mmCIF file of C-alpha atoms in Angstrom:
data_model
loop_
_atom_site.group_PDB
_atom_site.id
_atom_site.type_symbol
_atom_site.label_atom_id
_atom_site.label_comp_id
_atom_site.label_asym_id
_atom_site.label_seq_id
_atom_site.Cartn_x
_atom_site.Cartn_y
_atom_site.Cartn_z
ATOM 1 C CA ILE A 1 87.763 79.502 97.641
ATOM 2 C CA THR A 2 84.884 82.044 97.483
ATOM 3 C CA ALA A 3 86.508 83.787 94.496
ATOM 4 C CA GLU A 4 86.637 80.499 92.482
ATOM 5 C CA ASN A 5 82.623 80.029 93.412
ATOM 6 C CA VAL A 6 81.860 83.590 92.076
ATOM 7 C CA ALA A 7 83.986 83.112 89.128
ATOM 8 C CA ALA A 8 82.275 79.565 88.169
ATOM 9 C CA GLN A 9 78.784 81.064 89.204
ATOM 10 C CA CYS A 10 79.104 84.314 87.113
ATOM 11 C CA GLN A 11 81.252 82.867 84.075
ATOM 12 C CA VAL A 12 84.645 85.110 84.791
ATOM 13 C CA THR A 13 87.560 83.525 83.051
ATOM 14 C CA ARG A 14 91.113 83.392 83.851
ATOM 15 C CA VAL A 15 92.000 85.919 80.975
ATOM 16 C CA GLU A 16 89.403 88.447 82.064
ATOM 17 C CA GLN A 17 90.978 88.101 85.737
ATOM 18 C CA ASP A 18 94.435 88.529 84.711
ATOM 19 C CA SER A 19 93.610 91.479 82.069
ATOM 20 C CA PHE A 20 91.343 93.070 85.161
ATOM 21 C CA ALA A 21 94.505 92.773 87.687
ATOM 22 C CA ALA A 22 97.060 93.971 84.949
ATOM 23 C CA HIS A 23 94.877 97.179 84.498
ATOM 24 C CA SER A 24 94.231 97.833 88.009
ATOM 25 C CA GLN A 25 98.237 97.921 88.547
ATOM 26 C CA ALA A 26 98.484 100.135 85.351
ATOM 27 C CA LYS A 27 95.834 102.652 86.829
ATOM 28 C CA ALA A 28 97.510 102.926 90.235
ATOM 29 C CA ALA A 29 100.830 103.071 88.788
ATOM 30 C CA ALA A 30 99.707 106.105 86.707
ATOM 31 C CA ALA A 31 98.114 107.618 89.449
ATOM 32 C CA GLN A 32 100.860 107.320 91.746
ATOM 33 C CA GLU A 33 103.406 108.803 89.061
ATOM 34 C CA ALA A 34 101.010 111.700 88.623
ATOM 35 C CA GLY A 35 100.871 112.386 92.398
ATOM 36 C CA LYS A 36 97.207 111.517 92.948
ATOM 37 C CA PHE A 37 97.596 110.017 96.084
ATOM 38 C CA GLN A 38 99.550 112.424 97.880
ATOM 39 C CA ASP A 39 96.922 114.849 99.375
ATOM 40 C CA GLN A 40 95.557 111.686 101.078
ATOM 41 C CA ILE A 41 98.847 110.167 102.498
ATOM 42 C CA VAL A 42 100.346 111.637 106.106
ATOM 43 C CA GLU A 43 103.911 110.332 105.917
ATOM 44 C CA ILE A 44 105.262 108.584 108.989
ATOM 45 C CA LYS A 45 108.891 107.622 109.990
ATOM 46 C CA VAL A 46 109.158 103.558 110.613
ATOM 47 C CA LYS A 47 111.914 102.162 112.624
ATOM 48 C CA ASN A 48 113.856 98.959 111.339
ATOM 49 C CA ARG A 49 116.951 97.062 111.889
ATOM 50 C CA LYS A 50 118.858 99.665 109.973
ATOM 51 C CA GLY A 51 117.576 102.729 111.818
ATOM 52 C CA SER A 52 114.481 104.035 110.210
ATOM 53 C CA HIS A 53 112.855 105.393 106.983
ATOM 54 C CA VAL A 54 109.963 107.446 105.871
ATOM 55 C CA VAL A 55 106.998 105.915 104.446
ATOM 56 C CA ASN A 56 105.128 108.406 102.195
ATOM 57 C CA ARG A 57 103.871 106.341 99.207
ATOM 58 C CA ASP A 58 102.027 103.092 98.622
ATOM 59 C CA GLU A 59 104.637 100.267 98.420
ATOM 60 C CA TYR A 60 102.627 97.291 96.944
ATOM 61 C CA ILE A 61 101.829 98.900 93.582
ATOM 62 C CA LYS A 62 103.665 96.978 90.743
ATOM 63 C CA PRO A 63 104.171 99.079 87.625
ATOM 64 C CA ALA A 64 105.531 96.357 85.415
ATOM 65 C CA THR A 65 102.721 93.935 85.797
ATOM 66 C CA THR A 66 101.282 92.634 82.640
ATOM 67 C CA ALA A 67 98.500 90.164 81.676
ATOM 68 C CA SER A 68 101.040 87.910 80.180
ATOM 69 C CA SER A 69 103.068 87.911 83.267
ATOM 70 C CA LEU A 70 100.044 87.046 85.560
ATOM 71 C CA SER A 71 98.989 84.369 83.119
ATOM 72 C CA ALA A 72 102.361 82.299 84.282
ATOM 73 C CA LEU A 73 101.140 82.120 87.838
ATOM 74 C CA LYS A 74 99.555 79.022 89.405
ATOM 75 C CA PRO A 75 96.192 78.825 90.885
ATOM 76 C CA ALA A 76 96.076 79.514 94.594
ATOM 77 C CA PHE A 77 93.149 77.914 95.962
ATOM 78 C CA LYS A 78 92.195 74.863 93.680
ATOM 79 C CA GLN A 79 93.962 72.742 91.047
ATOM 80 C CA GLY A 80 92.721 73.858 87.736
ATOM 81 C CA GLY A 81 91.432 77.003 89.268
ATOM 82 C CA ALA A 82 91.580 80.538 88.015
ATOM 83 C CA VAL A 83 92.352 82.736 90.948
ATOM 84 C CA THR A 84 96.053 83.480 91.659
ATOM 85 C CA ALA A 85 98.061 85.663 93.942
ATOM 86 C CA GLY A 86 98.533 88.027 91.092
ATOM 87 C CA ASN A 87 94.654 88.419 90.229
ATOM 88 C CA SER A 88 93.956 88.788 94.074
ATOM 89 C CA SER A 89 94.243 91.636 96.576
ATOM 90 C CA GLY A 90 97.566 91.956 98.324
ATOM 91 C CA ILE A 91 97.853 91.235 102.007
ATOM 92 C CA ASN A 92 99.415 94.266 103.671
ATOM 93 C CA ASP A 93 99.631 96.826 106.287
ATOM 94 C CA GLY A 94 97.870 100.045 106.098
ATOM 95 C CA ALA A 95 95.791 102.624 108.084
ATOM 96 C CA ALA A 96 92.794 105.113 106.973
ATOM 97 C CA LEU A 97 91.089 107.749 108.975
ATOM 98 C CA VAL A 98 87.926 109.907 108.253
ATOM 99 C CA MET A 99 86.093 112.402 110.638
ATOM 100 C CA MET A 100 82.360 112.722 110.320
ATOM 101 C CA MET A 101 80.326 115.616 111.709
ATOM 102 C CA SER A 102 77.403 117.877 110.899
ATOM 103 C CA SER A 103 78.322 120.633 108.285
ATOM 104 C CA SER A 104 77.390 123.302 110.940
ATOM 105 C CA ARG A 105 80.021 121.686 113.175
ATOM 106 C CA ALA A 106 82.613 121.585 110.606
ATOM 107 C CA ALA A 107 82.078 125.291 109.676
ATOM 108 C CA ALA A 108 82.454 125.960 113.548
ATOM 109 C CA LEU A 109 85.790 124.099 113.641
ATOM 110 C CA GLY A 110 86.779 125.753 110.252
ATOM 111 C CA LEU A 111 87.401 122.338 108.832
ATOM 112 C CA PRO A 112 86.985 121.563 105.055
ATOM 113 C CA VAL A 113 84.266 119.283 104.055
ATOM 114 C CA LEU A 114 85.192 116.687 101.675
ATOM 115 C CA GLY A 115 81.521 115.085 101.220
ATOM 116 C CA LEU A 116 78.115 114.748 102.441
ATOM 117 C CA TYR A 117 76.734 111.530 103.892
ATOM 118 C CA VAL A 118 73.533 110.247 101.883
ATOM 119 C CA ALA A 119 72.722 106.832 102.474
ATOM 120 C CA PHE A 120 74.306 103.498 103.846
ATOM 121 C CA ALA A 121 73.431 99.873 103.566
ATOM 122 C CA SER A 122 74.623 96.634 104.471
ATOM 123 C CA ALA A 123 73.542 93.058 103.213
ATOM 124 C CA GLY A 124 74.028 89.466 103.919
ATOM 125 C CA LEU A 125 74.301 86.488 101.491
ATOM 126 C CA ASP A 126 75.748 83.138 101.253
ATOM 127 C CA PRO A 127 79.368 82.820 102.384
ATOM 128 C CA LYS A 128 80.161 80.674 99.498
ATOM 129 C CA VAL A 129 79.895 83.606 97.212
ATOM 130 C CA MET A 130 80.389 86.593 99.693
ATOM 131 C CA GLY A 131 82.254 88.520 97.006
ATOM 132 C CA LEU A 132 78.716 89.504 95.386
ATOM 133 C CA GLY A 133 78.249 91.002 98.691
ATOM 134 C CA PRO A 134 78.498 94.751 97.045
ATOM 135 C CA VAL A 135 75.700 93.922 94.499
ATOM 136 C CA ARG A 136 73.201 93.668 97.112
ATOM 137 C CA ALA A 137 74.509 96.444 99.402
ATOM 138 C CA ALA A 138 75.199 99.096 96.655
ATOM 139 C CA SER A 139 71.685 98.476 95.181
ATOM 140 C CA LEU A 140 69.899 98.788 98.687
ATOM 141 C CA ALA A 141 72.071 101.996 99.370
ATOM 142 C CA LEU A 142 71.219 103.604 95.855
ATOM 143 C CA HIS A 143 67.620 102.759 96.716
ATOM 144 C CA LYS A 144 67.703 104.753 99.941
ATOM 145 C CA ALA A 145 69.558 107.456 98.200
ATOM 146 C CA GLY A 146 66.971 107.769 95.471
ATOM 147 C CA TRP A 147 69.784 107.290 93.114
ATOM 148 C CA THR A 148 70.063 104.928 90.116
ATOM 149 C CA VAL A 149 73.302 103.350 88.830
ATOM 150 C CA ALA A 150 73.320 106.051 86.012
ATOM 151 C CA ASP A 151 73.434 108.855 88.591
ATOM 152 C CA LEU A 152 76.967 107.713 89.777
ATOM 153 C CA ASP A 153 79.991 109.718 88.894
ATOM 154 C CA LEU A 154 82.461 107.655 90.631
ATOM 155 C CA ILE A 155 82.595 104.386 92.144
ATOM 156 C CA GLU A 156 85.048 102.451 94.452
ATOM 157 C CA ALA A 157 84.579 99.179 94.691
ATOM 158 C CA ASN A 158 86.962 96.944 96.333
ATOM 159 C CA GLU A 159 88.894 94.438 94.589
ATOM 160 C CA ALA A 160 89.288 91.564 97.008
ATOM 161 C CA PHE A 161 89.771 89.343 94.006
ATOM 162 C CA ALA A 162 89.567 90.027 90.064
ATOM 163 C CA ALA A 163 86.839 87.479 89.835
ATOM 164 C CA GLN A 164 84.549 88.991 92.373
ATOM 165 C CA ALA A 165 85.210 92.540 91.130
ATOM 166 C CA ILE A 166 84.258 91.720 87.654
ATOM 167 C CA ALA A 167 81.200 89.810 88.606
ATOM 168 C CA VAL A 168 80.124 92.788 90.932
ATOM 169 C CA ASP A 169 80.616 95.010 87.677
ATOM 170 C CA LYS A 170 78.484 92.704 85.422
ATOM 171 C CA GLU A 171 75.966 92.534 87.938
ATOM 172 C CA MET A 172 75.609 96.010 88.710
ATOM 173 C CA GLY A 173 75.838 97.032 85.050
ATOM 174 C CA TRP A 174 77.712 100.249 85.693
ATOM 175 C CA ASP A 175 80.000 101.990 83.562
ATOM 176 C CA THR A 176 83.313 100.306 84.481
ATOM 177 C CA ARG A 177 85.106 103.595 83.364
ATOM 178 C CA LYS A 178 83.889 105.164 86.490
ATOM 179 C CA VAL A 179 85.208 102.246 88.662
ATOM 180 C CA ASN A 180 88.443 102.575 90.800
ATOM 181 C CA VAL A 181 89.810 105.014 88.350
ATOM 182 C CA ASN A 182 93.128 105.087 89.839
ATOM 183 C CA GLY A 183 93.314 101.477 90.549
ATOM 184 C CA GLY A 184 91.996 99.122 93.369
ATOM 185 C CA SER A 185 93.075 96.905 95.989
ATOM 186 C CA ILE A 186 94.549 94.471 93.632
ATOM 187 C CA ALA A 187 97.446 97.043 93.240
ATOM 188 C CA ILE A 188 97.145 99.243 95.964
ATOM 189 C CA GLY A 189 96.466 96.255 98.679
ATOM 190 C CA HIS A 190 93.860 95.112 101.159
ATOM 191 C CA PRO A 191 94.810 95.793 104.673
ATOM 192 C CA ILE A 192 91.941 94.070 106.441
ATOM 193 C CA GLY A 193 90.196 96.285 108.604
ATOM 194 C CA ALA A 194 91.298 99.572 107.051
ATOM 195 C CA SER A 195 90.318 98.785 103.278
ATOM 196 C CA GLY A 196 86.649 100.345 103.904
ATOM 197 C CA CYS A 197 87.946 103.562 104.927
ATOM 198 C CA ARG A 198 90.842 103.498 102.492
ATOM 199 C CA ILE A 199 88.385 103.233 99.371
ATOM 200 C CA LEU A 200 86.265 105.945 101.081
ATOM 201 C CA VAL A 201 89.319 108.173 101.316
ATOM 202 C CA ASP A 202 90.295 107.658 97.653
ATOM 203 C CA LEU A 203 86.719 108.332 96.478
ATOM 204 C CA LEU A 204 86.462 111.637 98.189
ATOM 205 C CA HIS A 205 89.683 112.957 97.218
ATOM 206 C CA GLU A 206 89.198 111.966 93.413
ATOM 207 C CA MET A 207 85.520 113.795 93.667
ATOM 208 C CA LYS A 208 87.232 116.750 95.134
ATOM 209 C CA ARG A 209 89.794 116.776 92.342
ATOM 210 C CA THR A 210 87.413 116.252 89.513
ATOM 211 C CA ARG A 211 84.842 118.149 90.918
ATOM 212 C CA LEU A 212 82.273 115.500 90.467
ATOM 213 C CA ARG A 213 79.296 115.111 92.519
ATOM 214 C CA LYS A 214 78.006 111.737 93.402
ATOM 215 C CA GLY A 215 80.017 108.676 94.504
ATOM 216 C CA LEU A 216 79.563 105.351 95.980
ATOM 217 C CA ALA A 217 82.177 103.038 97.891
ATOM 218 C CA THR A 218 81.404 99.697 98.312
ATOM 219 C CA LEU A 219 83.139 96.311 99.548
ATOM 220 C CA CYS A 220 82.457 92.591 100.304
ATOM 221 C CA ILE A 221 83.055 91.250 104.045
ATOM 222 C CA GLY A 222 84.210 87.575 104.579
ATOM 223 C CA GLY A 223 81.580 85.563 106.006
ATOM 224 C CA GLY A 224 78.849 86.565 103.674
ATOM 225 C CA GLN A 225 78.253 90.448 103.623
ATOM 226 C CA GLY A 226 78.364 93.709 101.596
ATOM 227 C CA VAL A 227 78.140 97.087 102.539
ATOM 228 C CA ALA A 228 77.958 100.449 100.717
ATOM 229 C CA LEU A 229 78.061 104.064 101.129
ATOM 230 C CA CYS A 230 76.662 106.710 98.832
ATOM 231 C CA VAL A 231 78.196 110.322 99.254
ATOM 232 C CA GLU A 232 77.850 113.618 97.651
ATOM 233 C CA ARG A 233 79.708 117.069 97.096
ATOM 234 C CA THR A 234 76.935 119.557 96.510
ATOM 235 C CA GLU A 235 78.880 122.875 96.105
ATOM 236 C CA GLY A 236 76.599 125.161 98.059
ATOM 237 C CA ILE A 237 76.508 123.249 101.022
ATOM 238 C CA LEU A 238 80.250 122.385 100.938
ATOM 239 C CA ARG A 239 80.908 126.436 100.649
ATOM 240 C CA SER A 240 78.622 127.178 103.404
ATOM 241 C CA ALA A 241 80.785 124.728 105.702
ATOM 242 C CA LEU A 242 83.999 126.331 104.983
#
């Protein structure tokens, strides 16, 4: 119901939510088709009743999704509401991993450096609108980094719900063309406990691929929190660590 609260407070319409969700699916489908996720996926063999199969790509993405098809879905949380299963993140399984160490240690081990930690922040707020947590957390992280929204080249903001993702975009006032450029959790899914790391991995790989410098990863947390992390790719330091 927190997504409905955010939608009401920030005046996010059902049409906006369905359009946002369809766009997330389209971006993720295009990125998957172009192979943009492959460098960050480690394939695993999964056993099932029929034997086993290899998992080497995200399975939740739905390329055929349209705003029109989403508009036919019923509200999930309250009568007359705007939040549906289609404009919310998927509940699925997933795992993600990062390694954090000094650049000197990475150099000693011969490991590539994807990015440099710059600043981190967490923030609390009313649990009734917990989806706005990234607004406070991202603002604080940017302040700690000495950056502004305009300095950001790429942003990964977890899409718990289209309502809260749109509200965060509006409140932060950042260029939405830089946000979740390969789709977000509405399309890829939201494995609780792994999504924070997952969006950071997406961010770092996209920054590497596009040779962009400054990025931010942020998400809301049930119970009334937000977290945000600023990372940077500084070529001189990255080269010295290789």
